[in-house]
PDB file of C-alpha atoms and ligand atoms in Angstrom:
ATOM      1  CA  UNK A   1     -31.655  15.784  10.931  1.00  0.00           C
ATOM      2  CA  UNK A   2     -31.745  16.937  14.560  1.00  0.00           C
ATOM      3  CA  UNK A   3     -29.459  15.423  17.142  1.00  0.00           C
ATOM      4  CA  UNK A   4     -31.208  13.070  19.568  1.00  0.00           C
ATOM      5  CA  UNK A   5     -30.200  12.226  23.129  1.00  0.00           C
ATOM      6  CA  UNK A   6     -31.125   8.767  24.347  1.00  0.00           C
ATOM      7  CA  UNK A   7     -30.379   8.722  28.063  1.00  0.00           C
ATOM      8  CA  UNK A   8     -30.721   5.823  30.501  1.00  0.00           C
ATOM      9  CA  UNK A   9     -31.362   6.354  34.205  1.00  0.00           C
ATOM     10  CA  UNK A  10     -30.702   3.104  36.041  1.00  0.00           C
ATOM     11  CA  UNK A  11     -31.727   4.404  39.480  1.00  0.00           C
ATOM     12  CA  UNK A  12     -30.689   1.944  42.253  1.00  0.00           C
ATOM     13  CA  UNK A  13     -30.558  -1.026  39.906  1.00  0.00           C
ATOM     14  CA  UNK A  14     -27.577  -3.111  38.756  1.00  0.00           C
ATOM     15  CA  UNK A  15     -24.403  -4.241  40.462  1.00  0.00           C
ATOM     16  CA  UNK A  16     -21.097  -3.379  38.788  1.00  0.00           C
ATOM     17  CA  UNK A  17     -21.026  -6.882  37.298  1.00  0.00           C
ATOM     18  CA  UNK A  18     -24.539  -6.503  35.874  1.00  0.00           C
ATOM     19  CA  UNK A  19     -23.585  -3.104  34.495  1.00  0.00           C
ATOM     20  CA  UNK A  20     -20.615  -4.465  32.549  1.00  0.00           C
ATOM     21  CA  UNK A  21     -22.671  -7.441  31.361  1.00  0.00           C
ATOM     22  CA  UNK A  22     -25.157  -4.911  29.955  1.00  0.00           C
ATOM     23  CA  UNK A  23     -22.306  -3.069  28.220  1.00  0.00           C
ATOM     24  CA  UNK A  24     -21.052  -6.338  26.702  1.00  0.00           C
ATOM     25  CA  UNK A  25     -24.406  -6.701  24.975  1.00  0.00           C
ATOM     26  CA  UNK A  26     -24.345  -3.108  23.764  1.00  0.00           C
ATOM     27  CA  UNK A  27     -20.768  -3.117  22.476  1.00  0.00           C
ATOM     28  CA  UNK A  28     -21.782  -5.047  19.375  1.00  0.00           C
ATOM     29  CA  UNK A  29     -23.754  -2.022  18.253  1.00  0.00           C
ATOM     30  CA  UNK A  30     -22.774   1.264  16.748  1.00  0.00           C
ATOM     31  CA  UNK A  31     -25.135   4.172  16.860  1.00  0.00           C
ATOM     32  CA  UNK A  32     -25.614   6.761  14.151  1.00  0.00           C
ATOM     33  CA  UNK A  33     -23.812  10.017  14.901  1.00  0.00           C
ATOM     34  CA  UNK A  34     -27.042  11.944  15.294  1.00  0.00           C
ATOM     35  CA  UNK A  35     -27.907   9.817  18.356  1.00  0.00           C
ATOM     36  CA  UNK A  36     -26.002  10.454  21.559  1.00  0.00           C
ATOM     37  CA  UNK A  37     -26.369   7.630  24.048  1.00  0.00           C
ATOM     38  CA  UNK A  38     -25.683   8.385  27.717  1.00  0.00           C
ATOM     39  CA  UNK A  39     -26.044   5.899  30.566  1.00  0.00           C
ATOM     40  CA  UNK A  40     -26.495   7.312  34.063  1.00  0.00           C
ATOM     41  CA  UNK A  41     -25.572   4.641  36.585  1.00  0.00           C
ATOM     42  CA  UNK A  42     -24.862   4.208  40.296  1.00  0.00           C
ATOM     43  CA  UNK A  43     -21.471   5.411  41.505  1.00  0.00           C
ATOM     44  CA  UNK A  44     -20.506   1.833  42.393  1.00  0.00           C
ATOM     45  CA  UNK A  45     -20.743   0.793  38.726  1.00  0.00           C
ATOM     46  CA  UNK A  46     -19.044   3.783  37.093  1.00  0.00           C
ATOM     47  CA  UNK A  47     -15.348   2.820  37.466  1.00  0.00           C
ATOM     48  CA  UNK A  48     -15.868  -0.629  35.900  1.00  0.00           C
ATOM     49  CA  UNK A  49     -18.106   0.834  33.216  1.00  0.00           C
ATOM     50  CA  UNK A  50     -15.580   3.491  32.307  1.00  0.00           C
ATOM     51  CA  UNK A  51     -12.811   0.917  32.011  1.00  0.00           C
ATOM     52  CA  UNK A  52     -15.013  -1.268  29.834  1.00  0.00           C
ATOM     53  CA  UNK A  53     -16.034   1.615  27.575  1.00  0.00           C
ATOM     54  CA  UNK A  54     -12.473   2.880  27.146  1.00  0.00           C
ATOM     55  CA  UNK A  55     -11.062  -0.591  26.498  1.00  0.00           C
ATOM     56  CA  UNK A  56     -13.723  -1.599  24.006  1.00  0.00           C
ATOM     57  CA  UNK A  57     -14.308   1.747  22.331  1.00  0.00           C
ATOM     58  CA  UNK A  58     -18.035   1.677  23.030  1.00  0.00           C
ATOM     59  CA  UNK A  59     -19.821   4.805  21.796  1.00  0.00           C
ATOM     60  CA  UNK A  60     -21.718   5.405  25.035  1.00  0.00           C
ATOM     61  CA  UNK A  61     -21.144   8.284  27.437  1.00  0.00           C
ATOM     62  CA  UNK A  62     -21.469   7.967  31.205  1.00  0.00           C
ATOM     63  CA  UNK A  63     -23.444  10.025  33.661  1.00  0.00           C
ATOM     64  CA  UNK A  64     -24.164  10.022  37.373  1.00  0.00           C
ATOM     65  CA  UNK A  65     -27.708  10.118  38.735  1.00  0.00           C
ATOM     66  CA  UNK A  66     -26.854  12.873  41.196  1.00  0.00           C
ATOM     67  CA  UNK A  67     -24.012  15.020  42.425  1.00  0.00           C
ATOM     68  CA  UNK A  68     -23.197  16.612  45.771  1.00  0.00           C
ATOM     69  CA  UNK A  69     -24.008  20.286  46.323  1.00  0.00           C
ATOM     70  CA  UNK A  70     -20.707  20.493  48.267  1.00  0.00           C
ATOM     71  CA  UNK A  71     -17.108  20.408  47.146  1.00  0.00           C
ATOM     72  CA  UNK A  72     -14.441  18.270  48.804  1.00  0.00           C
ATOM     73  CA  UNK A  73     -14.591  18.309  52.558  1.00  0.00           C
ATOM     74  CA  UNK A  74     -16.234  16.791  55.602  1.00  0.00           C
ATOM     75  CA  UNK A  75     -19.462  15.594  53.946  1.00  0.00           C
ATOM     76  CA  UNK A  76     -19.742  11.944  54.914  1.00  0.00           C
ATOM     77  CA  UNK A  77     -21.367   9.815  52.238  1.00  0.00           C
ATOM     78  CA  UNK A  78     -21.399  12.467  49.522  1.00  0.00           C
ATOM     79  CA  UNK A  79     -19.734  12.101  46.125  1.00  0.00           C
ATOM     80  CA  UNK A  80     -18.416  15.457  44.955  1.00  0.00           C
ATOM     81  CA  UNK A  81     -18.569  16.656  41.367  1.00  0.00           C
ATOM     82  CA  UNK A  82     -14.773  16.566  41.283  1.00  0.00           C
ATOM     83  CA  UNK A  83     -14.830  12.873  42.234  1.00  0.00           C
ATOM     84  CA  UNK A  84     -17.590  12.090  39.746  1.00  0.00           C
ATOM     85  CA  UNK A  85     -15.788  13.933  36.943  1.00  0.00           C
ATOM     86  CA  UNK A  86     -13.127  11.215  36.889  1.00  0.00           C
ATOM     87  CA  UNK A  87     -15.757   8.939  35.373  1.00  0.00           C
ATOM     88  CA  UNK A  88     -18.590  10.921  33.807  1.00  0.00           C
ATOM     89  CA  UNK A  89     -19.412  13.697  31.385  1.00  0.00           C
ATOM     90  CA  UNK A  90     -23.029  14.150  32.490  1.00  0.00           C
ATOM     91  CA  UNK A  91     -25.111  14.167  35.686  1.00  0.00           C
ATOM     92  CA  UNK A  92     -28.848  13.971  36.228  1.00  0.00           C
ATOM     93  CA  UNK A  93     -29.775  16.768  38.625  1.00  0.00           C
ATOM     94  CA  UNK A  94     -33.150  17.512  40.177  1.00  0.00           C
ATOM     95  CA  UNK A  95     -34.915  14.221  39.506  1.00  0.00           C
ATOM     96  CA  UNK A  96     -38.321  14.113  41.222  1.00  0.00           C
ATOM     97  CA  UNK A  97     -37.286  10.970  43.114  1.00  0.00           C
ATOM     98  CA  UNK A  98     -34.528  12.992  44.790  1.00  0.00           C
ATOM     99  CA  UNK A  99     -36.733  16.020  45.337  1.00  0.00           C
ATOM    100  CA  UNK A 100     -39.437  13.859  46.928  1.00  0.00           C
ATOM    101  CA  UNK A 101     -37.449  11.190  48.812  1.00  0.00           C
ATOM    102  CA  UNK A 102     -34.462  13.279  49.855  1.00  0.00           C
ATOM    103  CA  UNK A 103     -36.138  16.662  50.294  1.00  0.00           C
ATOM    104  CA  UNK A 104     -34.027  18.376  47.649  1.00  0.00           C
ATOM    105  CA  UNK A 105     -35.198  21.951  47.259  1.00  0.00           C
ATOM    106  CA  UNK A 106     -34.808  24.189  44.204  1.00  0.00           C
ATOM    107  CA  UNK A 107     -31.980  25.879  46.109  1.00  0.00           C
ATOM    108  CA  UNK A 108     -30.069  22.624  46.732  1.00  0.00           C
ATOM    109  CA  UNK A 109     -30.637  21.538  43.148  1.00  0.00           C
ATOM    110  CA  UNK A 110     -29.198  24.858  41.933  1.00  0.00           C
ATOM    111  CA  UNK A 111     -26.120  24.327  44.139  1.00  0.00           C
ATOM    112  CA  UNK A 112     -25.652  20.884  42.592  1.00  0.00           C
ATOM    113  CA  UNK A 113     -25.771  22.443  39.133  1.00  0.00           C
ATOM    114  CA  UNK A 114     -23.078  24.946  40.156  1.00  0.00           C
ATOM    115  CA  UNK A 115     -20.794  22.149  41.355  1.00  0.00           C
ATOM    116  CA  UNK A 116     -21.358  20.179  38.141  1.00  0.00           C
ATOM    117  CA  UNK A 117     -20.441  23.226  36.040  1.00  0.00           C
ATOM    118  CA  UNK A 118     -17.329  23.815  38.102  1.00  0.00           C
ATOM    119  CA  UNK A 119     -15.979  20.402  37.132  1.00  0.00           C
ATOM    120  CA  UNK A 120     -17.183  20.396  33.520  1.00  0.00           C
ATOM    121  CA  UNK A 121     -20.021  17.943  34.029  1.00  0.00           C
ATOM    122  CA  UNK A 122     -23.063  18.663  31.891  1.00  0.00           C
ATOM    123  CA  UNK A 123     -26.248  18.539  33.985  1.00  0.00           C
ATOM    124  CA  UNK A 124     -29.312  16.814  32.590  1.00  0.00           C
ATOM    125  CA  UNK A 125     -31.693  18.974  34.537  1.00  0.00           C
ATOM    126  CA  UNK A 126     -35.058  17.402  35.412  1.00  0.00           C
ATOM    127  CA  UNK A 127     -38.187  19.520  35.528  1.00  0.00           C
ATOM    128  CA  UNK A 128     -41.557  18.231  36.622  1.00  0.00           C
ATOM    129  CA  UNK A 129     -43.530  20.848  34.697  1.00  0.00           C
ATOM    130  CA  UNK A 130     -43.369  24.249  33.037  1.00  0.00           C
ATOM    131  CA  UNK A 131     -42.989  26.056  36.356  1.00  0.00           C
ATOM    132  CA  UNK A 132     -39.970  24.201  37.755  1.00  0.00           C
ATOM    133  CA  UNK A 133     -37.185  26.806  38.128  1.00  0.00           C
ATOM    134  CA  UNK A 134     -34.277  26.200  35.757  1.00  0.00           C
ATOM    135  CA  UNK A 135     -30.861  27.522  36.816  1.00  0.00           C
ATOM    136  CA  UNK A 136     -28.879  29.703  34.420  1.00  0.00           C
ATOM    137  CA  UNK A 137     -26.510  27.957  32.058  1.00  0.00           C
ATOM    138  CA  UNK A 138     -28.519  24.733  31.733  1.00  0.00           C
ATOM    139  CA  UNK A 139     -28.337  23.298  28.200  1.00  0.00           C
ATOM    140  CA  UNK A 140     -30.187  20.015  28.580  1.00  0.00           C
ATOM    141  CA  UNK A 141     -33.540  19.747  30.352  1.00  0.00           C
ATOM    142  CA  UNK A 142     -35.592  16.593  30.832  1.00  0.00           C
ATOM    143  CA  UNK A 143     -39.325  17.069  31.253  1.00  0.00           C
ATOM    144  CA  UNK A 144     -40.519  14.241  33.504  1.00  0.00           C
ATOM    145  CA  UNK A 145     -44.075  14.568  34.801  1.00  0.00           C
ATOM    146  CA  UNK A 146     -44.320  12.590  38.048  1.00  0.00           C
ATOM    147  CA  UNK A 147     -47.535  10.802  37.010  1.00  0.00           C
ATOM    148  CA  UNK A 148     -45.693   9.218  34.070  1.00  0.00           C
ATOM    149  CA  UNK A 149     -42.671   7.860  35.940  1.00  0.00           C
ATOM    150  CA  UNK A 150     -42.727   4.088  36.333  1.00  0.00           C
ATOM    151  CA  UNK A 151     -46.470   3.904  35.801  1.00  0.00           C
ATOM    152  CA  UNK A 152     -46.746   2.691  32.226  1.00  0.00           C
ATOM    153  CA  UNK A 153     -48.779   5.805  31.507  1.00  0.00           C
ATOM    154  CA  UNK A 154     -46.628   8.248  29.531  1.00  0.00           C
ATOM    155  CA  UNK A 155     -47.621  11.825  28.894  1.00  0.00           C
ATOM    156  CA  UNK A 156     -48.772  12.536  25.354  1.00  0.00           C
ATOM    157  CA  UNK A 157     -46.283  13.667  22.688  1.00  0.00           C
ATOM    158  CA  UNK A 158     -48.410  16.828  22.265  1.00  0.00           C
ATOM    159  CA  UNK A 159     -47.989  17.720  25.962  1.00  0.00           C
ATOM    160  CA  UNK A 160     -44.257  17.012  25.781  1.00  0.00           C
ATOM    161  CA  UNK A 161     -44.002  19.256  22.724  1.00  0.00           C
ATOM    162  CA  UNK A 162     -45.966  22.005  24.458  1.00  0.00           C
ATOM    163  CA  UNK A 163     -43.690  21.937  27.528  1.00  0.00           C
ATOM    164  CA  UNK A 164     -40.491  21.668  25.453  1.00  0.00           C
ATOM    165  CA  UNK A 165     -41.536  24.614  23.317  1.00  0.00           C
ATOM    166  CA  UNK A 166     -42.407  26.687  26.379  1.00  0.00           C
ATOM    167  CA  UNK A 167     -39.062  25.913  28.060  1.00  0.00           C
ATOM    168  CA  UNK A 168     -37.080  26.845  24.949  1.00  0.00           C
ATOM    169  CA  UNK A 169     -39.053  30.076  24.555  1.00  0.00           C
ATOM    170  CA  UNK A 170     -38.511  31.120  28.179  1.00  0.00           C
ATOM    171  CA  UNK A 171     -34.977  29.884  28.955  1.00  0.00           C
ATOM    172  CA  UNK A 172     -31.682  29.625  27.134  1.00  0.00           C
ATOM    173  CA  UNK A 173     -32.063  25.847  27.004  1.00  0.00           C
ATOM    174  CA  UNK A 174     -30.801  24.069  23.907  1.00  0.00           C
ATOM    175  CA  UNK A 175     -32.285  20.605  24.267  1.00  0.00           C
ATOM    176  CA  UNK A 176     -35.429  19.284  25.958  1.00  0.00           C
ATOM    177  CA  UNK A 177     -35.882  15.559  26.502  1.00  0.00           C
ATOM    178  CA  UNK A 178     -39.026  13.721  27.578  1.00  0.00           C
ATOM    179  CA  UNK A 179     -39.026  11.087  30.334  1.00  0.00           C
ATOM    180  CA  UNK A 180     -41.728   8.881  31.879  1.00  0.00           C
ATOM    181  CA  UNK A 181     -42.684   5.350  30.776  1.00  0.00           C
ATOM    182  CA  UNK A 182     -40.783   5.567  27.496  1.00  0.00           C
ATOM    183  CA  UNK A 183     -40.694   2.258  25.601  1.00  0.00           C
ATOM    184  CA  UNK A 184     -39.615   1.084  22.158  1.00  0.00           C
ATOM    185  CA  UNK A 185     -43.253   1.396  21.101  1.00  0.00           C
ATOM    186  CA  UNK A 186     -43.848   4.979  22.191  1.00  0.00           C
ATOM    187  CA  UNK A 187     -40.381   6.564  21.761  1.00  0.00           C
ATOM    188  CA  UNK A 188     -40.813   7.763  18.211  1.00  0.00           C
ATOM    189  CA  UNK A 189     -44.035   9.560  19.086  1.00  0.00           C
ATOM    190  CA  UNK A 190     -41.927  11.806  21.323  1.00  0.00           C
ATOM    191  CA  UNK A 191     -38.744  12.147  19.267  1.00  0.00           C
ATOM    192  CA  UNK A 192     -40.675  13.094  16.148  1.00  0.00           C
ATOM    193  CA  UNK A 193     -42.025  16.219  17.865  1.00  0.00           C
ATOM    194  CA  UNK A 194     -40.114  19.275  16.611  1.00  0.00           C
ATOM    195  CA  UNK A 195     -39.122  20.656  20.039  1.00  0.00           C
ATOM    196  CA  UNK A 196     -38.312  17.318  21.713  1.00  0.00           C
ATOM    197  CA  UNK A 197     -34.641  16.338  21.431  1.00  0.00           C
ATOM    198  CA  UNK A 198     -34.626  12.898  22.974  1.00  0.00           C
ATOM    199  CA  UNK A 199     -35.726  10.772  25.887  1.00  0.00           C
ATOM    200  CA  UNK A 200     -34.733   9.876  29.446  1.00  0.00           C
ATOM    201  CA  UNK A 201     -35.529   6.228  30.030  1.00  0.00           C
ATOM    202  CA  UNK A 202     -35.844   4.424  33.368  1.00  0.00           C
ATOM    203  CA  UNK A 203     -37.240   0.885  33.509  1.00  0.00           C
ATOM    204  CA  UNK A 204     -36.927   0.073  29.815  1.00  0.00           C
ATOM    205  CA  UNK A 205     -33.222   0.951  29.798  1.00  0.00           C
ATOM    206  CA  UNK A 206     -32.295  -1.893  32.158  1.00  0.00           C
ATOM    207  CA  UNK A 207     -32.633  -4.555  29.470  1.00  0.00           C
ATOM    208  CA  UNK A 208     -29.991  -4.065  26.752  1.00  0.00           C
ATOM    209  CA  UNK A 209     -32.289  -5.435  24.069  1.00  0.00           C
ATOM    210  CA  UNK A 210     -35.188  -3.144  24.981  1.00  0.00           C
ATOM    211  CA  UNK A 211     -32.853  -0.153  25.204  1.00  0.00           C
ATOM    212  CA  UNK A 212     -31.303  -0.998  21.830  1.00  0.00           C
ATOM    213  CA  UNK A 213     -34.780  -1.109  20.343  1.00  0.00           C
ATOM    214  CA  UNK A 214     -35.500   2.308  21.832  1.00  0.00           C
ATOM    215  CA  UNK A 215     -32.314   3.743  20.273  1.00  0.00           C
ATOM    216  CA  UNK A 216     -33.218   2.244  16.932  1.00  0.00           C
ATOM    217  CA  UNK A 217     -36.847   3.392  16.989  1.00  0.00           C
ATOM    218  CA  UNK A 218     -36.135   6.913  18.245  1.00  0.00           C
TER     219      UNK A 218
HETATM  220  P1  13P B 301     -39.505   5.135  33.722  1.00  0.00           P
HETATM  221  O1  13P B 301     -38.975   5.140  32.311  1.00  0.00           O
HETATM  222  O2  13P B 301     -39.259   3.841  34.428  1.00  0.00           O
HETATM  223  O3  13P B 301     -40.916   5.613  33.780  1.00  0.00           O
HETATM  224  O4  13P B 301     -38.624   6.211  34.540  1.00  0.00           O
HETATM  225  C1  13P B 301     -38.480   7.480  34.035  1.00  0.00           C
HETATM  226  C2  13P B 301     -37.448   8.188  34.803  1.00  0.00           C
HETATM  227  O5  13P B 301     -37.639   8.506  35.970  1.00  0.00           O
HETATM  228  C3  13P B 301     -36.183   8.499  34.123  1.00  0.00           C
HETATM  229  O6  13P B 301     -35.430   9.423  34.831  1.00  0.00           O
END
């Protein structure tokens, strides 16, 4: 059985209190070893989440939703990879919402990847299509077509398979996830495709019960 990644991207939702409340609901569950569950949350929630996870032995890994392209230094407002690495094992890099709202170029995104690598954070590298440049050394890619994000209109599993297959054939990428309007009802359509190794879930990950259902159905 192939390993599946079920990754949540909470975007700018949830206070630290709401984040730990969510974890309290999830802690009752254990996930099969072939499913790796990673929650990418706001920096403000990560310390409390890490404490909760360590104290309660919850089998969920933590990620950031972004990382600075700079190291430590005079970069007001930025969170460096070194700072993030105290709390997380993973980081989403190159999400279309950052490319579009914060003018992140392929160059900046590649610098972020470098900083993540330097501090042993595994990037979950978002591509918007087959042609998005993928920096060297990336293991996990998430294919997230912009039209499918937050719209309730996911891409088709066949398209996701086509893109995942193409990426694996043209890059040294190990895993390709699909993201964009994933729900408990449509998740299995994606995870059953041979080249798709999991999902990156936005809206439907905010509710612990919906997210649990997604993990179970994947
Ligand atoms: P939705 O699942 O809300 O469409 O968001 C997808 C996404 O952007 C995950 O990174």
